[in-house]
PDB file of C-alpha atoms in Angstrom:
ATOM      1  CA  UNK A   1      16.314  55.524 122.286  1.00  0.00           C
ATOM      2  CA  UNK A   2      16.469  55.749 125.869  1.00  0.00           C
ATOM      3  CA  UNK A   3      17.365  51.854 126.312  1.00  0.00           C
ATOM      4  CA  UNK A   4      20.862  53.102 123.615  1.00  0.00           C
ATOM      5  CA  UNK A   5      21.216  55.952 126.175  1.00  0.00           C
ATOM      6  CA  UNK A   6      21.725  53.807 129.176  1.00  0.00           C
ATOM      7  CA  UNK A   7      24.993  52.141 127.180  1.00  0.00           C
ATOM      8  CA  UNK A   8      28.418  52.463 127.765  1.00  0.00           C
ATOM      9  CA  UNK A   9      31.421  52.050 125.291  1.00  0.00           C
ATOM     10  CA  UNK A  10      35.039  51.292 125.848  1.00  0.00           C
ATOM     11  CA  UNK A  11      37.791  52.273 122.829  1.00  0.00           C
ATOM     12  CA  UNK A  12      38.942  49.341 121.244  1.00  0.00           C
ATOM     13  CA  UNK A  13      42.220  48.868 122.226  1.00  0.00           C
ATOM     14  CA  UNK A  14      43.168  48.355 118.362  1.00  0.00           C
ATOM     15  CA  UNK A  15      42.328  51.421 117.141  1.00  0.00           C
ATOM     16  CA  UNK A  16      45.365  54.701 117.514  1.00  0.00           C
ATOM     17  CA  UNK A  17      43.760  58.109 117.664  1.00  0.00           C
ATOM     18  CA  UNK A  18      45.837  61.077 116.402  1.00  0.00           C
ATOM     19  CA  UNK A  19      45.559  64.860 115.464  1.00  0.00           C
ATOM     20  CA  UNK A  20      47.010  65.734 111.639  1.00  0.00           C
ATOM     21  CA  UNK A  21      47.180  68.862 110.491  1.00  0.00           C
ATOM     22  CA  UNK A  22      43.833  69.939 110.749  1.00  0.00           C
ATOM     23  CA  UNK A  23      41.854  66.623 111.052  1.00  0.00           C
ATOM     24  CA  UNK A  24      41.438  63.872 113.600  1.00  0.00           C
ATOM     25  CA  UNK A  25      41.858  60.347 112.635  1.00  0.00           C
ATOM     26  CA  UNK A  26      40.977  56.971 114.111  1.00  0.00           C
ATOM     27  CA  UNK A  27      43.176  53.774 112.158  1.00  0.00           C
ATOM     28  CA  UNK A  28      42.882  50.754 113.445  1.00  0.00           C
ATOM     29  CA  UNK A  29      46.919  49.088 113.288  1.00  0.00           C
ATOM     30  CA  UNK A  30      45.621  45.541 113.222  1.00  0.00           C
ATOM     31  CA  UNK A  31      44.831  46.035 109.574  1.00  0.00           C
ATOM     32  CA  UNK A  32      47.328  46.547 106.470  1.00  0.00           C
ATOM     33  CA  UNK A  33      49.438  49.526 106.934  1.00  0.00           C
ATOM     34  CA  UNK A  34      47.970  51.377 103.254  1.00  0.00           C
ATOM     35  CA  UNK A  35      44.727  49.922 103.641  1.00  0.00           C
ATOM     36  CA  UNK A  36      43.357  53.816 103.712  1.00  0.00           C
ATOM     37  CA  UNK A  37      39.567  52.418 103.578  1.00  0.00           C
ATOM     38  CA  UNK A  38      39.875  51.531 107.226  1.00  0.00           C
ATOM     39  CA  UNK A  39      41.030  55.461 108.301  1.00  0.00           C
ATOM     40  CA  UNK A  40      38.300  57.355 109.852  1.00  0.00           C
ATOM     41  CA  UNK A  41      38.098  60.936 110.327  1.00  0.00           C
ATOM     42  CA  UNK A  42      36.106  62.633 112.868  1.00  0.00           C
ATOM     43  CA  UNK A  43      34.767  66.527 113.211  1.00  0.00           C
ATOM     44  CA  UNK A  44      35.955  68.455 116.574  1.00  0.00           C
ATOM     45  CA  UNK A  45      32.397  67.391 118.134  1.00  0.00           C
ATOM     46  CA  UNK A  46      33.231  63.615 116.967  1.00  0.00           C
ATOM     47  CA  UNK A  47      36.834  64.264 118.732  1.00  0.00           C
ATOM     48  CA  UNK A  48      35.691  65.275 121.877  1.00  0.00           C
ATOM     49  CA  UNK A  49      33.083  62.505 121.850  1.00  0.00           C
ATOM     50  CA  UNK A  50      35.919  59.805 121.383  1.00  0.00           C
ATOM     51  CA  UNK A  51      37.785  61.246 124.254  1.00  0.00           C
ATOM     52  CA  UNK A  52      34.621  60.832 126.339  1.00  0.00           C
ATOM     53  CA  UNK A  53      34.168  57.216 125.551  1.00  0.00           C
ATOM     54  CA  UNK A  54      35.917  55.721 129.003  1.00  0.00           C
ATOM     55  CA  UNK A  55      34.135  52.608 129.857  1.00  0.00           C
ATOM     56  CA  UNK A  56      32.534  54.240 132.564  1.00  0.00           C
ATOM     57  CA  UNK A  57      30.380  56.929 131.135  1.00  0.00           C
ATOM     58  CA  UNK A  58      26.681  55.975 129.326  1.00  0.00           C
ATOM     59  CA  UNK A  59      25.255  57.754 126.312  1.00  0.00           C
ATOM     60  CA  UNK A  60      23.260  60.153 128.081  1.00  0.00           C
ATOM     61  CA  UNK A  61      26.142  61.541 130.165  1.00  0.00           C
ATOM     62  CA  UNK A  62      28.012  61.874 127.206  1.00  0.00           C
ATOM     63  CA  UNK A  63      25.513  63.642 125.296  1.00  0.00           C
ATOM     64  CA  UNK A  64      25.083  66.133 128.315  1.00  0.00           C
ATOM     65  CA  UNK A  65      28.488  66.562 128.212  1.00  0.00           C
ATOM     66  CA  UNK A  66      28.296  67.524 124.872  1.00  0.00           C
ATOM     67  CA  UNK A  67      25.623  69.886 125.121  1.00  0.00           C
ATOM     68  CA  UNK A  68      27.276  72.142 127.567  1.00  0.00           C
ATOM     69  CA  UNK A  69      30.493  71.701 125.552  1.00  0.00           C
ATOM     70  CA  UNK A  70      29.377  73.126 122.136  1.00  0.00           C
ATOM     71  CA  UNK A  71      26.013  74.896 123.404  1.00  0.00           C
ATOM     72  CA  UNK A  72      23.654  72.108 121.642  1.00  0.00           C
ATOM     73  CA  UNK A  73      20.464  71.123 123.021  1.00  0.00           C
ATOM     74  CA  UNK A  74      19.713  67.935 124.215  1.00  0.00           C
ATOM     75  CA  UNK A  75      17.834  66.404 121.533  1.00  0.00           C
ATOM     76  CA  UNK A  76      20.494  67.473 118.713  1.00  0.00           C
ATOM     77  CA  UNK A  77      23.263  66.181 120.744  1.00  0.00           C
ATOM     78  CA  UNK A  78      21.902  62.710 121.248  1.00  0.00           C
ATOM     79  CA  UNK A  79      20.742  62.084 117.533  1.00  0.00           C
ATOM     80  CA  UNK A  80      24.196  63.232 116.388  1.00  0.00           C
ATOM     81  CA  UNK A  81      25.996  61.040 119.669  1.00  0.00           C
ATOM     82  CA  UNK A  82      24.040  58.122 118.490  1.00  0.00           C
ATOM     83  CA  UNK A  83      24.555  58.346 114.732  1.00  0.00           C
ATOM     84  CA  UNK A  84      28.631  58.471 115.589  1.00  0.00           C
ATOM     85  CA  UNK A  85      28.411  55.817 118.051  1.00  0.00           C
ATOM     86  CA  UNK A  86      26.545  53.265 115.810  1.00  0.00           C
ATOM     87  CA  UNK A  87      29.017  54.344 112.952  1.00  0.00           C
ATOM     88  CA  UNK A  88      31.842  53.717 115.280  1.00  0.00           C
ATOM     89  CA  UNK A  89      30.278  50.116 116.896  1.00  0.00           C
ATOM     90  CA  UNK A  90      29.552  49.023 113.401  1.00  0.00           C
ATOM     91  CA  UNK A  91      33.373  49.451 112.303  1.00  0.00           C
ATOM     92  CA  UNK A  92      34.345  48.301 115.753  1.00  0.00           C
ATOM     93  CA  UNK A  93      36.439  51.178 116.642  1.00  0.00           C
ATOM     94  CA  UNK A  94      34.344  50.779 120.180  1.00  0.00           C
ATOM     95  CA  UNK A  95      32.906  47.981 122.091  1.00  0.00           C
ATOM     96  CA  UNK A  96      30.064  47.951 124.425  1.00  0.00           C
ATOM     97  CA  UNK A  97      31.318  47.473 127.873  1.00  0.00           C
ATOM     98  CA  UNK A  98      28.200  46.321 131.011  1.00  0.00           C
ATOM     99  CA  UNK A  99      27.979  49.708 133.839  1.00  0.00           C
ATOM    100  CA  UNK A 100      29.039  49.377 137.046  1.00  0.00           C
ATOM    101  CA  UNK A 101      25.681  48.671 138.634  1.00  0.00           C
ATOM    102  CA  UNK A 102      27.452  49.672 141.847  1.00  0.00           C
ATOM    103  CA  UNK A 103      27.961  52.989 140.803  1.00  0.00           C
ATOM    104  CA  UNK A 104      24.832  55.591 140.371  1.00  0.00           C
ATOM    105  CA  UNK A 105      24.813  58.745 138.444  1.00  0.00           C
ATOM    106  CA  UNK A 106      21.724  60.799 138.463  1.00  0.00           C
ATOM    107  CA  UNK A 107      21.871  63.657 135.797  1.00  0.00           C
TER     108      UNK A 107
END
């Protein structure tokens, strides 16, 4: 677990993000236009963790992000981070991007 917290994700350049009604949706426009299987919808935490993924941030900042955000603890917010992340890397709606070793963050 604490190897997975150490990565860092990029959005796939492929995949349009949008608010409707009520709901947040991921489609990726490389694929058939009514091909609805390929539409993902995410919860407000799942939202807010999309507009986190930058390239630049790792797991673990994102999850503390998170945990400040919707008053989570730690623990929670990783297992939940890391279940939407593999979810999201498996339907390649993300790609794993290598940190700027130049750059430390200390949490």
């Amino acid at each position: 677990m604490k190897e997975m917290l150490k990565r860092c994700y990029k959005k796939n350049s492929d995949v349009v993000f949008r608010k409707v009604a009520s709901e947040y949706v991921l489609v990726p426009i490389k694929r058939k236009a009514l091909d609805l299987q390929y539409i993902y919808t995410l919860n407000e935490a799942g939202q807010h963790s999309w507009e986190l993924i930058d390239g630049k941030k790792n797991l673990k900042q994102i999850a503390v992000q998170l945990t400040e955000e919707f008053k989570v603890d730690f623990k929670s917010a990783v297992k939940d981070l890391v279940e939407l992340i593999q979810g999201l890397e498996k339907s390649n709606l993300i790609l794993p991007v290598r940190p700027n070793k130049s750059i430390k963050w200390t949490p």
